[in-house]
Coordinates of C-alpha atoms and ligand atoms in Angstrom, one line a residue:
M11 CA 23.1 9.7 -18.2
S12 CA 25.2 12.8 -18.5
P13 CA 29.0 12.5 -19.1
K14 CA 29.6 13.9 -15.6
S15 CA 27.5 11.3 -13.8
F16 CA 29.1 8.6 -16.0
I17 CA 32.5 9.7 -14.8
N18 CA 31.2 9.6 -11.2
L19 CA 30.0 6.1 -11.8
I20 CA 33.5 5.1 -13.0
I21 CA 35.0 6.6 -9.9
V22 CA 32.6 4.7 -7.7
L23 CA 33.5 1.5 -9.5
V24 CA 37.2 2.0 -8.9
L25 CA 36.7 3.0 -5.3
L26 CA 34.4 0.0 -4.8
N27 CA 36.9 -2.4 -6.1
L28 CA 39.5 -0.9 -3.8
S29 CA 37.2 -1.4 -0.9
I30 CA 36.4 -5.0 -1.9
E31 CA 40.1 -5.7 -2.1
H32 CA 40.5 -4.0 1.2
Y33 CA 37.8 -6.3 2.6
H34 CA 39.5 -9.4 1.3
G35 CA 42.8 -8.2 2.6
A36 CA 41.3 -7.7 6.0
E37 CA 40.1 -11.3 6.2
G38 CA 41.6 -13.3 8.9
K39 CA 42.8 -10.2 10.8
N40 CA 40.9 -8.8 13.6
N41 CA 38.1 -7.1 11.8
K42 CA 37.3 -4.8 14.6
L43 CA 40.6 -3.0 14.5
V44 CA 39.9 0.1 12.5
P45 CA 42.8 2.3 11.5
K46 CA 42.6 5.8 13.0
E47 CA 41.9 7.7 9.7
E48 CA 39.1 5.2 8.9
D49 CA 37.8 5.7 12.3
M50 CA 37.5 9.4 11.7
E51 CA 35.9 8.7 8.4
L52 CA 33.4 6.4 10.1
D53 CA 32.6 9.1 12.6
M54 CA 32.0 11.6 9.8
R55 CA 29.9 9.2 7.9
L56 CA 27.8 8.5 11.0
K57 CA 27.2 12.1 11.4
I58 CA 26.0 12.5 7.9
Q59 CA 23.9 9.4 8.1
N60 CA 22.2 9.8 11.3
K61 CA 20.1 12.8 10.4
T62 CA 19.1 15.4 12.9
P63 CA 16.1 13.8 14.5
V64 CA 12.9 15.6 15.4
K65 CA 12.7 13.1 18.2
S66 CA 14.3 9.8 19.3
I67 CA 12.7 6.7 20.6
K68 CA 14.2 3.8 22.4
T69 CA 12.2 0.6 22.1
K70 CA 11.8 -2.2 24.6
L71 CA 14.1 -4.3 22.5
G72 CA 16.8 -1.6 22.9
D73 CA 16.7 -0.3 19.3
I74 CA 17.0 3.4 18.9
Y75 CA 14.9 5.1 16.3
D76 CA 15.1 8.7 15.1
C77 CA 12.0 10.4 13.8
I78 CA 13.2 12.0 10.6
N79 CA 11.2 14.4 8.4
I80 CA 9.7 12.2 5.7
Y81 CA 11.1 14.4 2.9
K82 CA 14.6 14.4 4.4
Q83 CA 14.9 10.6 5.0
P84 CA 18.1 8.8 3.9
A85 CA 16.6 7.5 0.6
F86 CA 16.7 11.0 -0.8
D87 CA 20.5 11.1 -0.5
H88 CA 20.6 8.6 -3.4
P89 CA 21.8 10.5 -6.4
L90 CA 19.1 9.1 -8.6
L91 CA 16.4 10.3 -6.2
K92 CA 17.3 13.9 -6.0
N93 CA 14.1 14.9 -7.9
H94 CA 11.9 12.1 -6.7
K95 CA 8.4 13.0 -5.8
I96 CA 7.3 11.0 -2.8
Q97 CA 4.3 8.7 -3.1
M98 CA 2.3 8.5 0.1
K99 CA 0.1 5.6 -0.9
P100 CA -0.1 3.0 -3.7
S101 CA -2.4 4.2 -6.4
V102 CA -4.4 1.0 -6.2
I103 CA -5.2 -0.3 -2.8
Q104 CA -4.9 -4.0 -2.7
E105 CA -8.1 -5.2 -1.1
E106 CA -7.5 -8.9 -1.5
R107 CA -6.4 -10.6 1.7
I108 CA -4.3 -13.7 1.7
H109 CA -5.6 -15.0 5.0
K110 CA -9.1 -14.9 6.1
P111 CA -9.2 -13.5 9.6
I112 CA -8.4 -16.6 11.4
S113 CA -6.9 -16.7 14.9
N114 CA -3.5 -18.1 14.0
T115 CA -2.4 -15.0 12.0
V116 CA 0.2 -12.8 13.6
S117 CA -2.3 -9.9 13.4
S118 CA -4.1 -11.4 16.4
V119 CA -1.0 -10.7 18.5
E120 CA 0.3 -7.2 18.9
R121 CA 2.7 -6.2 16.2
Y122 CA 5.9 -4.6 17.1
K123 CA 5.7 -1.0 16.1
I124 CA 7.6 2.3 16.7
Q125 CA 5.1 4.6 18.4
G126 CA 5.4 8.3 19.0
C127 CA 7.0 9.9 15.9
P128 CA 5.4 13.3 15.2
S129 CA 3.4 13.7 12.0
E130 CA 5.4 14.3 8.9
T131 CA 8.2 12.2 10.3
V132 CA 9.1 8.5 9.9
P133 CA 11.1 6.2 12.2
I134 CA 14.6 5.5 10.9
R135 CA 16.8 3.2 12.9
R136 CA 19.9 4.8 14.2
T137 CA 23.0 3.2 12.8
S138 CA 25.8 2.4 15.3
K139 CA 29.4 2.6 14.6
E140 CA 29.7 -1.1 15.1
E141 CA 27.1 -1.8 12.4
L142 CA 29.0 0.4 10.0
I143 CA 32.1 -1.6 10.7
N144 CA 30.3 -4.8 10.3
A145 CA 28.7 -3.6 7.1
K146 CA 32.1 -2.6 5.8
Y147 CA 34.2 -5.5 6.7
L148 CA 31.9 -8.4 6.9
N149 CA 30.0 -7.5 3.8
N150 CA 27.0 -9.3 5.0
W151 CA 25.0 -10.4 2.0
I152 CA 28.0 -11.3 0.1
K153 CA 29.0 -13.9 2.7
P154 CA 29.1 -17.5 1.4
R155 CA 25.4 -18.5 1.4
H156 CA 23.2 -21.3 0.2
F157 CA 19.6 -21.3 -0.9
V158 CA 16.7 -23.4 -1.8
S159 CA 13.8 -22.0 -3.8
A160 CA 10.8 -22.6 -6.0
E161 CA 10.8 -20.2 -9.0
T162 CA 8.0 -19.2 -11.3
F163 CA 9.1 -19.9 -14.8
A164 CA 9.3 -16.7 -16.8
E165 CA 6.7 -17.2 -19.4
K166 CA 5.6 -13.6 -19.0
A167 CA 6.2 -10.5 -17.0
Y168 CA 5.5 -10.4 -13.3
Y169 CA 4.6 -7.4 -11.2
G170 CA 5.1 -8.6 -7.7
G171 CA 4.9 -11.5 -5.4
K172 CA 3.2 -12.4 -2.2
A173 CA 3.1 -15.2 0.4
S174 CA 2.4 -16.1 3.9
I175 CA 5.3 -17.6 5.9
T176 CA 5.5 -19.4 9.2
D177 CA 7.4 -17.6 11.9
V178 CA 10.5 -19.5 12.9
N179 CA 13.7 -18.7 14.8
P180 CA 16.6 -20.7 13.4
K181 CA 19.6 -20.7 15.7
V182 CA 22.6 -19.0 14.2
D183 CA 26.0 -17.9 15.5
M184 CA 27.1 -14.3 15.7
D185 CA 28.5 -14.3 12.2
Q186 CA 25.7 -16.2 10.5
F187 CA 22.2 -15.5 9.1
S188 CA 19.2 -17.5 8.0
T189 CA 16.1 -16.3 6.1
A190 CA 12.7 -17.2 4.7
Q191 CA 12.0 -15.0 1.8
I192 CA 10.7 -14.0 -1.6
W193 CA 12.8 -12.7 -4.5
I194 CA 11.6 -10.5 -7.3
Q195 CA 14.1 -10.4 -10.0
N196 CA 14.9 -9.3 -13.6
G197 CA 18.0 -9.1 -15.8
P198 CA 20.8 -11.3 -16.9
A199 CA 23.0 -12.8 -14.1
E200 CA 25.7 -10.3 -14.5
E201 CA 23.3 -7.4 -14.2
L202 CA 20.6 -9.0 -12.0
N203 CA 18.2 -6.6 -10.3
S204 CA 16.7 -8.1 -7.2
I205 CA 14.3 -7.2 -4.4
E206 CA 14.4 -9.7 -1.5
F207 CA 12.2 -9.6 1.5
G208 CA 10.8 -11.8 4.3
W209 CA 12.1 -12.6 7.7
A210 CA 15.7 -13.0 8.8
V211 CA 17.7 -13.9 11.9
Y212 CA 20.9 -11.9 11.5
P213 CA 22.8 -10.8 14.6
Q214 CA 25.3 -8.7 12.8
L215 CA 22.6 -6.5 11.3
F216 CA 19.9 -6.6 13.9
G217 CA 22.1 -6.8 17.0
D218 CA 20.2 -9.8 18.4
N219 CA 19.0 -13.3 17.5
L220 CA 15.4 -12.4 17.0
T221 CA 13.4 -13.1 13.9
R222 CA 12.8 -9.8 12.1
V223 CA 11.4 -8.4 8.9
F224 CA 14.0 -7.5 6.3
G225 CA 14.1 -6.2 2.8
L226 CA 17.0 -5.5 0.5
W227 CA 17.6 -4.6 -3.1
T228 CA 20.6 -5.2 -5.2
I229 CA 21.8 -4.3 -8.7
Q230 CA 24.5 -6.8 -9.6
K231 CA 27.7 -5.6 -11.1
L232 CA 26.3 -2.5 -12.6
I233 CA 28.3 -0.3 -10.3
Y234 CA 27.7 -1.5 -6.9
T235 CA 25.7 -3.9 -4.8
L236 CA 23.3 -1.7 -3.0
I237 CA 21.6 -3.1 0.0
F238 CA 18.9 -1.9 2.2
I239 CA 18.2 -3.9 5.3
F240 CA 16.3 -2.1 8.0
I241 CA 19.4 -0.1 8.7
I242 CA 19.8 2.7 6.3
I243 CA 23.2 3.8 5.6
V244 CA 23.6 7.1 3.9
Q245 CA 26.1 9.1 2.0
A246 CA 25.0 12.6 1.8
D247 CA 27.1 13.5 -1.2
G248 CA 26.2 10.5 -3.2
F249 CA 29.1 8.2 -3.9
K250 CA 31.6 10.9 -4.8
N251 CA 33.8 10.8 -1.8
T252 CA 34.6 7.4 -0.7
G253 CA 32.6 5.0 -2.7
C254 CA 29.7 3.0 -1.4
Y255 CA 31.7 0.3 0.4
N256 CA 29.8 -2.3 -1.6
M257 CA 27.0 -2.4 1.0
L258 CA 24.3 -0.6 2.8
C259 CA 23.1 2.4 0.8
P260 CA 20.0 4.5 0.7
G261 CA 17.1 3.6 -1.6
F262 CA 14.0 2.5 0.2
V263 CA 11.4 5.2 0.9
Q264 CA 9.8 4.7 4.3
V265 CA 6.2 6.0 4.4
H266 CA 4.5 4.2 7.3
P267 CA 4.9 6.2 10.5
E268 CA 5.1 3.2 12.8
Y269 CA 5.9 -0.1 11.1
I270 CA 9.4 -0.5 9.8
F271 CA 11.9 -3.0 8.5
G272 CA 13.4 -4.8 11.4
E273 CA 10.0 -5.4 12.9
Y274 CA 10.3 -8.2 15.4
I275 CA 8.2 -11.3 14.7
K276 CA 7.5 -13.6 17.5
A277 CA 8.4 -17.1 16.4
K278 CA 6.7 -20.3 17.6
P279 CA 9.0 -23.2 18.7
Y280 CA 9.4 -26.4 16.8
G281 CA 6.3 -28.6 17.2
E282 CA 3.9 -25.9 18.1
K283 CA 1.0 -24.6 16.0
P284 CA 2.7 -21.9 13.9
T285 CA 1.8 -18.3 13.5
W286 CA 2.1 -16.7 10.0
F287 CA 3.3 -13.4 8.6
D288 CA 2.3 -12.0 5.2
F289 CA 4.8 -10.4 2.9
S290 CA 4.2 -8.8 -0.5
V291 CA 5.9 -6.5 -2.9
Y292 CA 4.1 -5.2 -6.0
R293 CA 4.8 -2.7 -8.6
D294 CA 2.4 0.3 -8.4
L295 CA 0.4 0.5 -11.7
E296 CA 0.8 4.3 -12.0
S297 CA 4.1 5.2 -10.5
G298 CA 6.1 2.0 -11.2
N299 CA 7.4 2.1 -7.6
W300 CA 7.8 -1.3 -5.9
W301 CA 5.7 -1.2 -2.7
F302 CA 6.5 -3.3 0.3
V303 CA 3.3 -4.3 2.1
N304 CA 3.2 -6.6 5.0
G305 CA 1.2 -8.2 7.8
F306 CA -2.4 -9.3 7.9
E307 CA -3.6 -5.7 7.7
N308 CA -1.7 -5.1 4.4
T309 CA 0.4 -2.4 6.1
E310 CA 2.0 -0.2 3.5
I311 CA 5.6 0.2 4.8
G312 CA 7.1 2.1 1.8
Y313 CA 8.6 1.4 -1.5
W314 CA 11.7 1.1 -3.7
P315 CA 11.4 3.8 -6.3
K316 CA 11.4 2.9 -9.9
E317 CA 14.4 5.1 -10.6
I318 CA 16.9 3.0 -8.7
F319 CA 16.4 0.0 -10.9
T320 CA 17.5 -0.9 -14.4
H321 CA 16.0 -4.3 -15.3
L322 CA 13.3 -4.1 -12.7
A323 CA 12.1 -0.7 -13.9
N324 CA 9.2 -2.2 -15.8
N325 CA 8.6 -5.7 -14.6
A326 CA 10.1 -8.9 -13.1
S327 CA 11.0 -12.0 -15.0
T328 CA 11.1 -14.3 -12.0
V329 CA 9.5 -14.6 -8.6
R330 CA 11.1 -17.0 -6.2
F331 CA 10.2 -18.3 -2.8
G332 CA 12.5 -20.1 -0.3
G333 CA 15.3 -19.6 2.2
V334 CA 18.9 -18.5 2.4
A335 CA 21.5 -19.4 5.0
G336 CA 25.1 -18.4 5.3
G337 CA 28.0 -17.2 7.4
D338 CA 31.6 -16.6 7.4
P339 CA 33.7 -18.8 5.2
G340 CA 35.4 -22.0 6.4
K341 CA 32.8 -22.8 9.0
P342 CA 29.7 -25.1 9.0
T343 CA 26.6 -23.3 7.7
P344 CA 23.6 -22.6 9.9
P345 CA 20.2 -24.2 10.0
M346 CA 17.5 -23.0 7.7
G347 CA 13.9 -22.9 8.8
H348 CA 13.4 -25.2 11.8
G349 CA 16.7 -26.9 11.1
Y350 CA 15.4 -30.2 9.9
L351 CA 14.9 -31.5 6.4
P352 CA 11.3 -30.6 5.2
Y353 CA 8.3 -32.7 6.1
Y354 CA 4.7 -32.1 5.2
N355 CA 3.7 -30.4 8.4
D356 CA 3.7 -26.7 9.3
R357 CA 4.5 -27.4 12.9
Y358 CA 7.8 -29.0 12.1
T359 CA 8.8 -27.3 8.9
C360 CA 9.0 -23.7 7.8
T361 CA 6.0 -23.3 5.4
I362 CA 5.3 -20.8 2.7
E363 CA 1.7 -20.8 1.6
E364 CA -0.7 -18.6 -0.4
M365 CA 2.2 -18.1 -2.8
K366 CA 1.0 -15.6 -5.5
I367 CA 2.4 -13.5 -8.3
V368 CA 1.0 -10.1 -9.4
N369 CA -0.3 -9.9 -13.0
D370 CA -0.3 -6.9 -15.3
Q371 CA -3.7 -5.8 -13.9
G372 CA -2.1 -5.5 -10.5
N373 CA -4.0 -8.5 -9.1
F374 CA -2.6 -11.2 -6.9
V375 CA -3.1 -14.5 -8.7
D376 CA -1.9 -18.1 -8.6
F377 CA 0.9 -19.0 -11.0
D378 CA 1.3 -22.0 -13.3
T379 CA 2.6 -24.6 -10.9
S380 CA 3.5 -27.0 -13.7
N381 CA 6.2 -24.6 -14.7
V382 CA 7.8 -24.1 -11.4
Q383 CA 11.5 -24.8 -11.1
L384 CA 12.9 -26.1 -7.9
K385 CA 16.5 -25.0 -7.2
N386 CA 19.2 -25.6 -4.7
D387 CA 22.9 -25.0 -4.7
T388 CA 24.2 -27.6 -2.2
K389 CA 23.6 -31.1 -1.0
T390 CA 20.0 -32.0 -0.3
S391 CA 21.1 -33.4 3.0
C392 CA 22.0 -29.8 4.0
Y393 CA 18.8 -28.0 2.8
D394 CA 15.9 -29.1 0.8
L395 CA 12.4 -28.2 -0.2
I396 CA 9.1 -29.8 -0.9
F397 CA 6.8 -28.0 -3.3
I398 CA 3.2 -29.4 -3.2
G399 CA 1.5 -27.0 -5.6
K400 CA -2.0 -25.8 -5.0
E401 CA -3.6 -26.9 -1.8
V402 CA -7.4 -26.5 -1.2
Y403 CA -7.2 -24.4 2.0
H404 CA -3.7 -23.0 1.8
G405 CA -3.2 -22.1 -1.8
I406 CA 0.2 -22.8 -3.5
T407 CA 2.4 -24.2 -0.7
M408 CA 5.9 -25.3 -0.1
F409 CA 8.0 -26.6 2.9
F410 CA 11.7 -26.0 3.3
G411 CA 14.6 -26.2 5.7
G412 CA 17.6 -28.2 6.8
P413 CA 20.3 -28.5 9.3
G414 CA 23.1 -27.0 7.3
G415 CA 26.5 -28.1 8.5
D416 CA 29.3 -29.1 6.1
C417 CA 27.7 -27.9 2.9
P418 CA 29.9 -27.4 -0.2
Ligands
NAG165 C1 23.1 -15.4 19.2 O1 23.3 -16.7 19.6 C2 24.6 -17.2 19.5 C3 24.6 -18.6 19.7 O2 23.9 -19.0 20.8 C4 25.5 -16.4 20.4 O3 26.8 -16.8 20.3 C5 25.4 -15.0 20.1 O4 26.1 -14.2 21.1 C6 24.0 -14.5 20.1 N1 24.0 -13.2 19.6 C7 23.3 -12.2 20.2 C8 23.5 -10.9 19.6 O5 22.6 -12.4 21.1
NAG166 C1 9.6 -6.3 -19.1 O1 10.8 -5.6 -18.8 C2 11.7 -5.8 -19.8 C3 13.0 -5.2 -19.3 O2 12.8 -3.9 -18.8 C4 11.2 -5.2 -21.1 O3 12.2 -5.4 -22.1 C5 9.9 -5.8 -21.5 O4 9.4 -5.2 -22.6 C6 8.9 -5.7 -20.3 N1 7.8 -6.5 -20.7 C7 6.6 -6.1 -20.6 C8 5.5 -7.0 -20.9 O5 6.3 -4.9 -20.2
NAG167 C1 19.4 -30.3 -5.8 O1 18.3 -31.2 -5.5 C2 18.2 -32.3 -6.3 C3 17.0 -33.0 -5.9 O2 16.0 -32.2 -5.5 C4 19.4 -33.1 -6.3 O3 19.3 -34.2 -7.2 C5 20.6 -32.3 -6.6 O4 21.8 -33.1 -6.4 C6 20.7 -31.1 -5.8 N1 21.7 -30.2 -6.3 C7 22.9 -30.2 -5.8 C8 23.9 -29.2 -6.4 O5 23.3 -31.0 -4.9

């Protein structure tokens, strides 16, 4: 790193701390009241960030997508990606399917896609001012949160993770969120690199209470916590000007012309035969980029470039599977999964099956279930999980969920 960019990093750090303090200072006040100069700044930022579209599309769900030239997408505003060469396809096409083509996969229903972007463009969700304000003041992923997870024990390096997860729609309040997800991580706690993906219900990010595909990446403490949800927030001049606000920043390279983060997943109600959605992230053997591939058809959505990571640049030390739920401080926490403590039945409990890791050959394989660590960070009457190991028809399987409530 050149001395100049190092100085820039320091500046970012300082600005970031200021904005964190600002955030905490703003707690308890009306978050939606934005001072005039900040308002102007937000306008400026929106202008930068919502690139000139080749075309715009409004979906049935009311989301607006801009078709942006693939080489000009927000990711390339990231200072470390200035010279990045875009990868259009993974070098190894993963042939292996998790699910045999059986009728209960989501692929049998129509997937939610953004149709109509011209060639050479990709759909990028348009960011609203309100979302920027939410992102800035409510600092979504840093809200108080709880998790339950089953973790592979790091006896060696991992190159990705994959699972099939039942589609559930936990009921959350406006300021809460609830997920079912996979984590791919490396690095010591204070410098943890993490890719998280799966489904989430998250009104402040998605603008509704639907279950949607999400993905995010973070690099703890290094300089900033960078997050990519399906909203991409951009700073054209890197982080020089105002800092990164500790939140949504560019990094994910969208490659697929129709499927996106934020894809709506139709959930089945409690007690009904579930539908499933497949999620995987794996490190490309040649480029080292972390590809996000989803759905029954192995749709290649895009990737997190190797350059943006430190500890995840080469491999992961942990792959975790489970759920996260959280919300604003001082309130009961929301349900996870179906909102009941787990039970051995995929109609009544959010279920993760066909759990796999990726080995150094780039293959999806089972992991050693005798070494799995089960973790939680609150009372087991709030959230819990049941890990059953390898099941004949469903591969490595777990059940998780809980009502939340008053969870310390
Ligand atoms: C989501 O549901 C909660 C609780 O019913 C409601 O308060 C909130 O307005 C809903 N949010 C949206 C965006 O529909
Ligand atoms: C995994 O990544 C770490 C951190 O980058 C590195 O030190 C280690 O050598 C890598 N292991 C393998 C097997 O590549
Ligand atoms: C986590 O779960 C275990 C049992 O699975 C329980 O004994 C422990 O108390 C839980 N952790 C916390 C912090 O409550």
